[in-house]
Coordinates of C-alpha atoms in Angstrom, one line a residue:
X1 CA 42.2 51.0 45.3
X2 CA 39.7 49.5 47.4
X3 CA 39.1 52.4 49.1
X4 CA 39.0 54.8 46.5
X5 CA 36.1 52.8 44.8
X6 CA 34.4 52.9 48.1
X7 CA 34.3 56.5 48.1
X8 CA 33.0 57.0 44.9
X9 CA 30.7 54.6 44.9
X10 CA 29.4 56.2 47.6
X11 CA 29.4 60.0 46.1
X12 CA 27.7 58.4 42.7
X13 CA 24.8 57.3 44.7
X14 CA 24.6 60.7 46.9
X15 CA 25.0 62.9 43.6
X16 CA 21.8 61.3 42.3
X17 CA 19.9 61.8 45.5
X18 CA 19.3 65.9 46.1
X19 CA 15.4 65.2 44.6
X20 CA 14.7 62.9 46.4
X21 CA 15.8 64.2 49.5
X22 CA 14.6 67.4 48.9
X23 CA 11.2 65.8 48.4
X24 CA 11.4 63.4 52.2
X25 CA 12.2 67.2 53.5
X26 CA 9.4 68.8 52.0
X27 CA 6.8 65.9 53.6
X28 CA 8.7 66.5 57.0
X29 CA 8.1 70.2 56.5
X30 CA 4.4 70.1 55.4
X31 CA 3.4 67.7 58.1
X32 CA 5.0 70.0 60.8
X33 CA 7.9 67.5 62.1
X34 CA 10.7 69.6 60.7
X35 CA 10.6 73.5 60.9
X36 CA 11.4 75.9 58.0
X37 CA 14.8 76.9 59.7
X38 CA 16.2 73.6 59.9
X39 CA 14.5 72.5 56.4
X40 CA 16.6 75.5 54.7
X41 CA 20.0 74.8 57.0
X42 CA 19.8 70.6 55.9
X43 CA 19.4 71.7 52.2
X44 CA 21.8 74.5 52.1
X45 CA 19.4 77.1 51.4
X46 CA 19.2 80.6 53.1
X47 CA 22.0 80.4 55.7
X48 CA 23.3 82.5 58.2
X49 CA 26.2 85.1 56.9
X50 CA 29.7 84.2 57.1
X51 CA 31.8 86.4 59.3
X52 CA 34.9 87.8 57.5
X53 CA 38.4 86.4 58.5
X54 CA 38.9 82.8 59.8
X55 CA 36.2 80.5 60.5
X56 CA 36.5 77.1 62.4
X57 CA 34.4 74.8 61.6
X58 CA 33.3 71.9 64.9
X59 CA 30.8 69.5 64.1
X60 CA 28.7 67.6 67.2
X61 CA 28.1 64.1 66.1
X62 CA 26.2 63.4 69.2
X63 CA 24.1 65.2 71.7
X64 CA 27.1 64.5 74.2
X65 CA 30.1 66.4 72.1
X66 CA 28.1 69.3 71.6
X67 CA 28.9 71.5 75.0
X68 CA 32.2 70.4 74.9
X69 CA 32.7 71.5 71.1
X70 CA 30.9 74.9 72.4
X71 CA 33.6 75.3 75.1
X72 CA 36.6 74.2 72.8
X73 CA 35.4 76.9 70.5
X74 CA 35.2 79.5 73.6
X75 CA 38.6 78.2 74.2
X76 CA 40.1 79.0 70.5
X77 CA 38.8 82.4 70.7
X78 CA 40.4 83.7 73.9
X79 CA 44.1 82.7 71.8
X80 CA 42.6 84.1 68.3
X81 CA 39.3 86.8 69.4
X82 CA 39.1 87.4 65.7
X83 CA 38.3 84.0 64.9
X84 CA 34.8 83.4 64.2
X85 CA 33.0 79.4 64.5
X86 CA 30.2 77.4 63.0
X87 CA 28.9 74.4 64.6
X88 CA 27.2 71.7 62.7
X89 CA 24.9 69.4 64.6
X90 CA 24.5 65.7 63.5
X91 CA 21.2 63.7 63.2
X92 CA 18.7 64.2 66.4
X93 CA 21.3 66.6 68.3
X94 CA 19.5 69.2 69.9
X95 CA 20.3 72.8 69.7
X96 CA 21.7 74.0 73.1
X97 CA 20.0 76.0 75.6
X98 CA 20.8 79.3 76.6
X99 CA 23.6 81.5 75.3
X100 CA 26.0 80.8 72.7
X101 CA 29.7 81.7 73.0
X102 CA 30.5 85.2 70.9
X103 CA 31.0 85.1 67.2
X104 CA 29.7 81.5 67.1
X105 CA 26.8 80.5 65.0
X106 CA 24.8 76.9 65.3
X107 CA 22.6 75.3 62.1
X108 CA 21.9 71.8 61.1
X109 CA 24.6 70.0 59.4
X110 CA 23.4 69.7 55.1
X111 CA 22.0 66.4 54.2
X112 CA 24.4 63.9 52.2
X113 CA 23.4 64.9 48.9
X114 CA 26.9 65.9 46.6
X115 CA 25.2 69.6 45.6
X116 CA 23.9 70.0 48.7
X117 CA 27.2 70.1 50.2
X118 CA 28.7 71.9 47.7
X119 CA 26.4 74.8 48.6
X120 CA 27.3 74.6 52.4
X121 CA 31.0 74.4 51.6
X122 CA 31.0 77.3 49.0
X123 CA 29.0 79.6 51.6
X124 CA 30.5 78.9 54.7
X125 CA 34.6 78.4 53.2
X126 CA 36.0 76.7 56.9
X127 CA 39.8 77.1 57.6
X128 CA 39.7 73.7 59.8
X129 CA 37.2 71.0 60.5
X130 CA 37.0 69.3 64.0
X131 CA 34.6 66.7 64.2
X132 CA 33.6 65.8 67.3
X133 CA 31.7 62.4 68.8
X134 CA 31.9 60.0 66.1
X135 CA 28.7 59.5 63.8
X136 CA 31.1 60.2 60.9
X137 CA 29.3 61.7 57.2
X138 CA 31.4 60.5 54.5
X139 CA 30.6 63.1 52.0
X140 CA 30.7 65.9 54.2
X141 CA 34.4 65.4 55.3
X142 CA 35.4 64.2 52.0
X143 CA 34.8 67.9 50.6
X144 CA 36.4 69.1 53.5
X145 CA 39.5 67.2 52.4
X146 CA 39.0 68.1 48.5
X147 CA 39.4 71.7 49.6
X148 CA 42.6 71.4 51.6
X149 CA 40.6 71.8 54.7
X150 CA 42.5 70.5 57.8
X151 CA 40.4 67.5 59.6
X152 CA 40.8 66.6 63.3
X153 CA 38.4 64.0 64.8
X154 CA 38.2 63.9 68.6
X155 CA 36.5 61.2 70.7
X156 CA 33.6 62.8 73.1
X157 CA 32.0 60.7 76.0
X158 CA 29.6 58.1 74.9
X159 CA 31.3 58.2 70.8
X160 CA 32.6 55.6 68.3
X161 CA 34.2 56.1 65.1
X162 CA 30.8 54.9 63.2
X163 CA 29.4 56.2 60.1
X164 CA 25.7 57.8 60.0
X165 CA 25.0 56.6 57.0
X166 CA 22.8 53.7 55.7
X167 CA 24.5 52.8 52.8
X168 CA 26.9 49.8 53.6
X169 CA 29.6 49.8 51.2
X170 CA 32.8 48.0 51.7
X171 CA 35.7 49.8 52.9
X172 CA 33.6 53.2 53.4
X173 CA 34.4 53.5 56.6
X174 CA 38.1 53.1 56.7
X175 CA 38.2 55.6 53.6
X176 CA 36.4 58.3 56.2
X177 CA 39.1 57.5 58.8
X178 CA 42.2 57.7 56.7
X179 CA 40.5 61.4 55.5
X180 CA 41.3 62.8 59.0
X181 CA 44.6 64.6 59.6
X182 CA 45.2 63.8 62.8
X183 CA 43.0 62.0 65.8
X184 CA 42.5 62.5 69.2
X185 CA 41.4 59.4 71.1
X186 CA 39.7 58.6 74.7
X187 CA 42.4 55.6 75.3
X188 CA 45.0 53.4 74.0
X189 CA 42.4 50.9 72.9
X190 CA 40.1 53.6 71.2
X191 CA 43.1 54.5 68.3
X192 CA 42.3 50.3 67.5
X193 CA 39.9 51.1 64.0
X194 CA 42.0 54.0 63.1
X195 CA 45.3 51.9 62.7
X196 CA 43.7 49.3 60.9
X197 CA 42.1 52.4 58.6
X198 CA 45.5 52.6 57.9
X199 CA 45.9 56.2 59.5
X200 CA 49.5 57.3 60.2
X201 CA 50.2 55.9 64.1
X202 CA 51.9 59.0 64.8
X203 CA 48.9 61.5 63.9
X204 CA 47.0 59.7 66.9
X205 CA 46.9 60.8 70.3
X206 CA 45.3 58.7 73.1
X207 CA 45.0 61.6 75.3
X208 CA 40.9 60.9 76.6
X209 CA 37.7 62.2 76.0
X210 CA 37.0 65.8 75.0
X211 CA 34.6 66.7 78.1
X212 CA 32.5 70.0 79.3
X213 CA 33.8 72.1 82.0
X214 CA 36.3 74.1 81.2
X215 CA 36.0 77.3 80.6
X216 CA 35.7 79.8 83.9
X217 CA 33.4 82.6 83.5
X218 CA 35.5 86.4 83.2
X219 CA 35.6 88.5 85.7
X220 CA 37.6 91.9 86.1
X221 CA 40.3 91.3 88.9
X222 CA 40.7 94.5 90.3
X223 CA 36.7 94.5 90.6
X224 CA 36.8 91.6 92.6
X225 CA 39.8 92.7 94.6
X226 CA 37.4 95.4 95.4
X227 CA 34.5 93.8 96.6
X228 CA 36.4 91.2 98.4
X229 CA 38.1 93.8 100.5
X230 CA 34.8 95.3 101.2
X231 CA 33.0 92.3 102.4
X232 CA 36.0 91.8 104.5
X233 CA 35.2 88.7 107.1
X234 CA 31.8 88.5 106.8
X235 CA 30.4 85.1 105.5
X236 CA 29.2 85.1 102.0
X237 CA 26.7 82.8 100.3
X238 CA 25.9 83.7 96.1
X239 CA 22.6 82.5 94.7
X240 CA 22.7 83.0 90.8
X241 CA 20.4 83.8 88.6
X242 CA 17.4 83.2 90.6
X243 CA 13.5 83.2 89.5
X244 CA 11.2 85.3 91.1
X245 CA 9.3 82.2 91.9
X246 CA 12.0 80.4 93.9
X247 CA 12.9 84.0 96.2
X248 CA 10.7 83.2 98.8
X249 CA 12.4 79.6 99.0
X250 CA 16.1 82.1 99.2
X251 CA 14.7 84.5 101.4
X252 CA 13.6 81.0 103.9
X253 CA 17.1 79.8 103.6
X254 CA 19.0 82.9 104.0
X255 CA 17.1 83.9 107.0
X256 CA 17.3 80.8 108.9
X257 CA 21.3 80.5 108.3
X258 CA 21.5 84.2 109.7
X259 CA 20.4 82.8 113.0
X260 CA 23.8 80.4 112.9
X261 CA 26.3 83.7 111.3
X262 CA 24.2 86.8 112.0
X263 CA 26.6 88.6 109.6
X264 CA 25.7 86.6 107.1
X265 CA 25.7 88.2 103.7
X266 CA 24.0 86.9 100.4
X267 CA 24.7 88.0 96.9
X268 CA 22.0 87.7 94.5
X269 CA 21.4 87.7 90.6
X270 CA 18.0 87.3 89.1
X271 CA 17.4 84.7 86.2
X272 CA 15.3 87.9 84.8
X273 CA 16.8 91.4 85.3
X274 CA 12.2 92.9 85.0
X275 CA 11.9 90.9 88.0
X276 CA 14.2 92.8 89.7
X277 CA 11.6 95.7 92.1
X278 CA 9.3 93.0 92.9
X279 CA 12.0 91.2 94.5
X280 CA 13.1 93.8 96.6
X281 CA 10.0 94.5 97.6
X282 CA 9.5 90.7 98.5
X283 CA 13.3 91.1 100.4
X284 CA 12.0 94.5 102.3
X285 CA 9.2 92.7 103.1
X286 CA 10.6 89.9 105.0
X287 CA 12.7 92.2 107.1
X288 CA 15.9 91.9 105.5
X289 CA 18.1 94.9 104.6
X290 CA 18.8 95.1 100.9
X291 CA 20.7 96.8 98.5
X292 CA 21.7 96.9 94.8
X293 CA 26.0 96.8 93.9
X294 CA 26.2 100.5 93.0
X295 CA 29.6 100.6 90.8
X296 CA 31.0 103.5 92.6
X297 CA 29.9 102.8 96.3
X298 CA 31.4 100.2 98.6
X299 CA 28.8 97.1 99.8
X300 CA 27.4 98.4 102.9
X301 CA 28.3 96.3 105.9
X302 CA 24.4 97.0 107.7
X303 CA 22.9 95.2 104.3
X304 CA 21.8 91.4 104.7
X305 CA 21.2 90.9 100.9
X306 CA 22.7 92.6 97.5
X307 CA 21.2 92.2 94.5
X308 CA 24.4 92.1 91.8
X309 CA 24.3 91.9 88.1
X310 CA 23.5 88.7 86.0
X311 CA 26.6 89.1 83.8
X312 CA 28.8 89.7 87.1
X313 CA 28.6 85.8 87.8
X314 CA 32.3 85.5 87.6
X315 CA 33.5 87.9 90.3
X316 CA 31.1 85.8 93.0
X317 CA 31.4 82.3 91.9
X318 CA 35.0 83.2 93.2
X319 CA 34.3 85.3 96.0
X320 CA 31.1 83.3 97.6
X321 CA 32.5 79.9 99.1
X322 CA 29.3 78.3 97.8
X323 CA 26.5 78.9 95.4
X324 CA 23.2 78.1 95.3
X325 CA 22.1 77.6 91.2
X326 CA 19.3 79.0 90.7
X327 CA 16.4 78.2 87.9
X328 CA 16.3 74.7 89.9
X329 CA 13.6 75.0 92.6
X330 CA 11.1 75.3 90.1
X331 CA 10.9 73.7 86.8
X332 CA 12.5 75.9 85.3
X333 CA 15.8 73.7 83.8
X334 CA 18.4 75.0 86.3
X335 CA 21.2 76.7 85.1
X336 CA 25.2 75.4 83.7
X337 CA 27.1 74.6 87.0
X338 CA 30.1 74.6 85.4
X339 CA 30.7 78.1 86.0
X340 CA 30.7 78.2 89.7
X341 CA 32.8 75.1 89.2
X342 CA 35.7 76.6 87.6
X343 CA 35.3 79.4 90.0
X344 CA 36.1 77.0 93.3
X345 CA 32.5 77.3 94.4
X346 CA 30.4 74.4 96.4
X347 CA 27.4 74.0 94.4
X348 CA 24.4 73.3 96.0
X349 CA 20.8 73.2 93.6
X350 CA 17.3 72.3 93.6
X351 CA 15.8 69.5 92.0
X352 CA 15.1 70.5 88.0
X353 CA 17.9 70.6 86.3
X354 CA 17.0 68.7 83.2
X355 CA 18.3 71.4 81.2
X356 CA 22.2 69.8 82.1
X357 CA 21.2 67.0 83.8
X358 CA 24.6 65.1 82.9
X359 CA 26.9 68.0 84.4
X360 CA 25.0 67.8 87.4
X361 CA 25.3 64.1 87.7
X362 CA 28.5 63.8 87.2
X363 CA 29.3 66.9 89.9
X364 CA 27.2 64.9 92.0
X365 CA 28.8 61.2 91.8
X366 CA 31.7 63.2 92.8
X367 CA 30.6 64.1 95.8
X368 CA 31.2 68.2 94.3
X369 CA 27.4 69.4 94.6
X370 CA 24.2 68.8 96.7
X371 CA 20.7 68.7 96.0
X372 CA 17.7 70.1 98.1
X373 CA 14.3 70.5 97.5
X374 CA 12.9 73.5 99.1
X375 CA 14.2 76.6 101.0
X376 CA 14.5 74.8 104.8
X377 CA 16.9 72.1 103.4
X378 CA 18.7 75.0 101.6
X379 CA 19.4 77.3 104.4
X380 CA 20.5 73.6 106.3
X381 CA 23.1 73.3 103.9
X382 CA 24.2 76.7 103.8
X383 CA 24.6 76.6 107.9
X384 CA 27.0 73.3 106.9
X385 CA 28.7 74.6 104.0
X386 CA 29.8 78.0 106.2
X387 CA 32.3 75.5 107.4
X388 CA 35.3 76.6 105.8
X389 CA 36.3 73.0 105.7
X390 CA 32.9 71.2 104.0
X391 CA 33.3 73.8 101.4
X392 CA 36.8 73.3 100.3
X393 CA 36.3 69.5 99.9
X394 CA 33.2 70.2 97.6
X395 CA 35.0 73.1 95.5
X396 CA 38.3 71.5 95.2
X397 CA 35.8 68.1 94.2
X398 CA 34.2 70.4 91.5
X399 CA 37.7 72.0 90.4
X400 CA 38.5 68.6 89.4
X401 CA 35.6 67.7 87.5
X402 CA 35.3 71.2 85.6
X403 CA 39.0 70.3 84.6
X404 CA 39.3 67.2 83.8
X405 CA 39.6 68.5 80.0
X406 CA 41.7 70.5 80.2
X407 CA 44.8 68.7 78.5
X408 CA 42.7 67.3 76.0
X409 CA 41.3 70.9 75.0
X410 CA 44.5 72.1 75.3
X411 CA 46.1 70.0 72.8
X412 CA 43.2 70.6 70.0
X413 CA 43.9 74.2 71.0
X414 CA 47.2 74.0 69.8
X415 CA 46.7 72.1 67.0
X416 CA 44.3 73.8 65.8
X417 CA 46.4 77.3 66.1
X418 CA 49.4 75.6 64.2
X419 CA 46.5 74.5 60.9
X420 CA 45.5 78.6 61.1
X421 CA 49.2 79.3 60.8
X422 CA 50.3 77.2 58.5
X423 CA 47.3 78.2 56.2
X424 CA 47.7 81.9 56.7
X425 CA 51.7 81.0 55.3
X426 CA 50.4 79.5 52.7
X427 CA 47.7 82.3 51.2
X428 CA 50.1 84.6 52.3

């Protein structure tokens, strides 16, 4: 009973509160802080179209659940492709950088306010909820739960199973707890507040921390099996998505390894495809023989240097034994390393990578990546990393990190495949 009262004394003081918010939003917006995108997404106002079909719903509590909750939805849509997601980002979560996954779409999660909410739940209509990272909104998942929506709270790296709310009402947060249908937790200790919630022992799992890393980026195998046989023995080193600015550091590195394997071949992808005749004229001009990947000829075994695709990533992150990231001699952001990871390159990168600064660290306390800061220390560690044997200690080093998810994304996979099923019985 205790609980129940918790809950709607809660939702009586949010269902009196849409004015008022509406009103702090409207100061935020006039004095610049908050932009008219996100004052429309936290209202409920003017959102995206829903796709047609199924829609999973993840929501990113903190700024550390939310590339993980990007790469479980990846993972959900290679089992169901039509499957379409929205992700919801909690107070002060940052939208992510770079591309999102197909048929995923990224706003603001709505305020606390009752009609507010029941805007954002009419509109979007979510098959299953998967909140991610703790920094629970009790009003939010309650209407998730009111409309038979199936609710799976996972624990992400640096989470706790805390409201962000600043009402304190007694027995709130137990009340949100006991609304999930099933848990995921990072240990044995972490499923603690969740028994005492009351929640059903046997709906939690302490299987660890949903963690980025691990999805692998596609590739077509027979084109691979291809190139591979075409490059043959030569040594290969892949620099990815490069800026135009940092090719004279590539071109230094490249040449001075050729003086240790003078077969030597790099692969090369540009950060920005227009950039693409200056830098051959920049490669010509330092005396290197270079090509572009022609999808009907064979690599020519004379060229020093092909220039390959952005999207093709895949096919050389597997072929190249290491990988120079590019966007990360300059301050540019660098780029996501766990691509090559996946792949079972070495990584080696410059110094700015702010733009995923925690995958990089964590590559790096694991002994899976190396840093350099200019195109002499590059082409040193290219010389090194030729050594079939430094390389395979850093990939396999990598391999683990990028997969250290893996059951844990696995399991919500599954789950989250038998709630589609089960519903699509039901409306059947």
């Amino acid at each position: 009973m205790a609980i129940a009262l918790s809950f709607l004394l809660y939702k009586s003081l949010i269902g009196r509160s849409e004015r008022r918010i509406t009103e702090r939003l409207s100061r935020l917006h006039s004095a610049g802080t908050l932009s008219e995108t996100e004052y429309n997404q936290r209202l409920a106002h003017k959102l995206p179209t829903r796709s047609k079909g199924e829609l999973v719903w993840l929501h990113a509590g903190t700024q550390t659940a939310l590339r993980p909750a990007m790469e479980l939805y990846a993972r959900l849509a290679e089992d169901r492709p039509d499957i379409a997601g929205l992700i919801t980002l909690g107070t002060g979560v940052a939208p992510p950088i770079g591309s999102l996954p197909d048929g995923c779409t990224i706003t603001v999660a709505p305020e606390e306010g009752a009609g507010i909410i029941r805007r954002f739940m009419t509109h979007w209509d979510p098959d299953c909820l998967i909140w991610v990272g703790g920094k629970f909104r009790p009003a939010l998942i309650q209407a998730a739960q009111e409309r038979g929506v199936e609710c799976l709270s996972i624990d992400a790296a640096k989470s706790t199973p805390i409201l962000e709310v600043y009402q304190r009402i007694p027995g709130l947060r137990g009340a949100v707890l006991t609304s999930f249908d099933h848990v995921i937790t990072a240990n044995a200790a972490a499923t603690l507040p969740w028994r005492r919630a009351g929640v059903d022992p046997e709906q939690i799992e302490a299987l660890g921390l949903l963690e980025e890393g691990g999805i692998a980026p596609p590739y077509d195998e027979m084109e691979l099996t291809r190139r591979v046989t075409e490059i043959g023995t030569r040594p290969v080193w892949f620099a990815a998505q490069v800026d135009e600015a940092e090719i004279g550091e590539v071109i230094r590195a490249h040449k001075r390894a050729l003086r240790r394997a003078h077969r030597l071949l790099l692969i090369l992808s540009l950060a920005d495809p227009a950039t693409e005749t200056n830098v051959m004229a920049q490669l010509e001009k330092a005396g290197l023989a270079v090509c572009g990947l022609h999808p009907d000829k064979a690599i020519s075994e004379v060229a020093q240097v092909i220039l390959v695709p952005h999207s093709s990533g895949g096919i050389w992150y597997r072929t190249a034994p290491v990988s120079f990231l590019g966007r990360s001699l300059t301050p540019a952001g660098g780029i996501d390393p766990y691509g090559a990871a996946a792949m079972g390159s070495a990584i080696v990168h410059g110094p700015y990578v702010s733009d995923f600064k925690a995958a990089y660290d964590s590559l790096s306390a694991s002994k899976a990546a190396r840093k350099v800061r200019d195109g002499y220390a590059l082409g040193e560690e290219i010389e090194q990393l030729l050594s079939p044997d430094q390389a395979a200690l850093m990939a396999q080093a990598a391999w683990d990190i990028a997969s250290s998810g893996a059951e844990v994304t696995d399991r919500v996979a599954d789950l989250v495949q038998d709630f589609l099923d089960l519903r699509e019985r039901i409306s059947a």
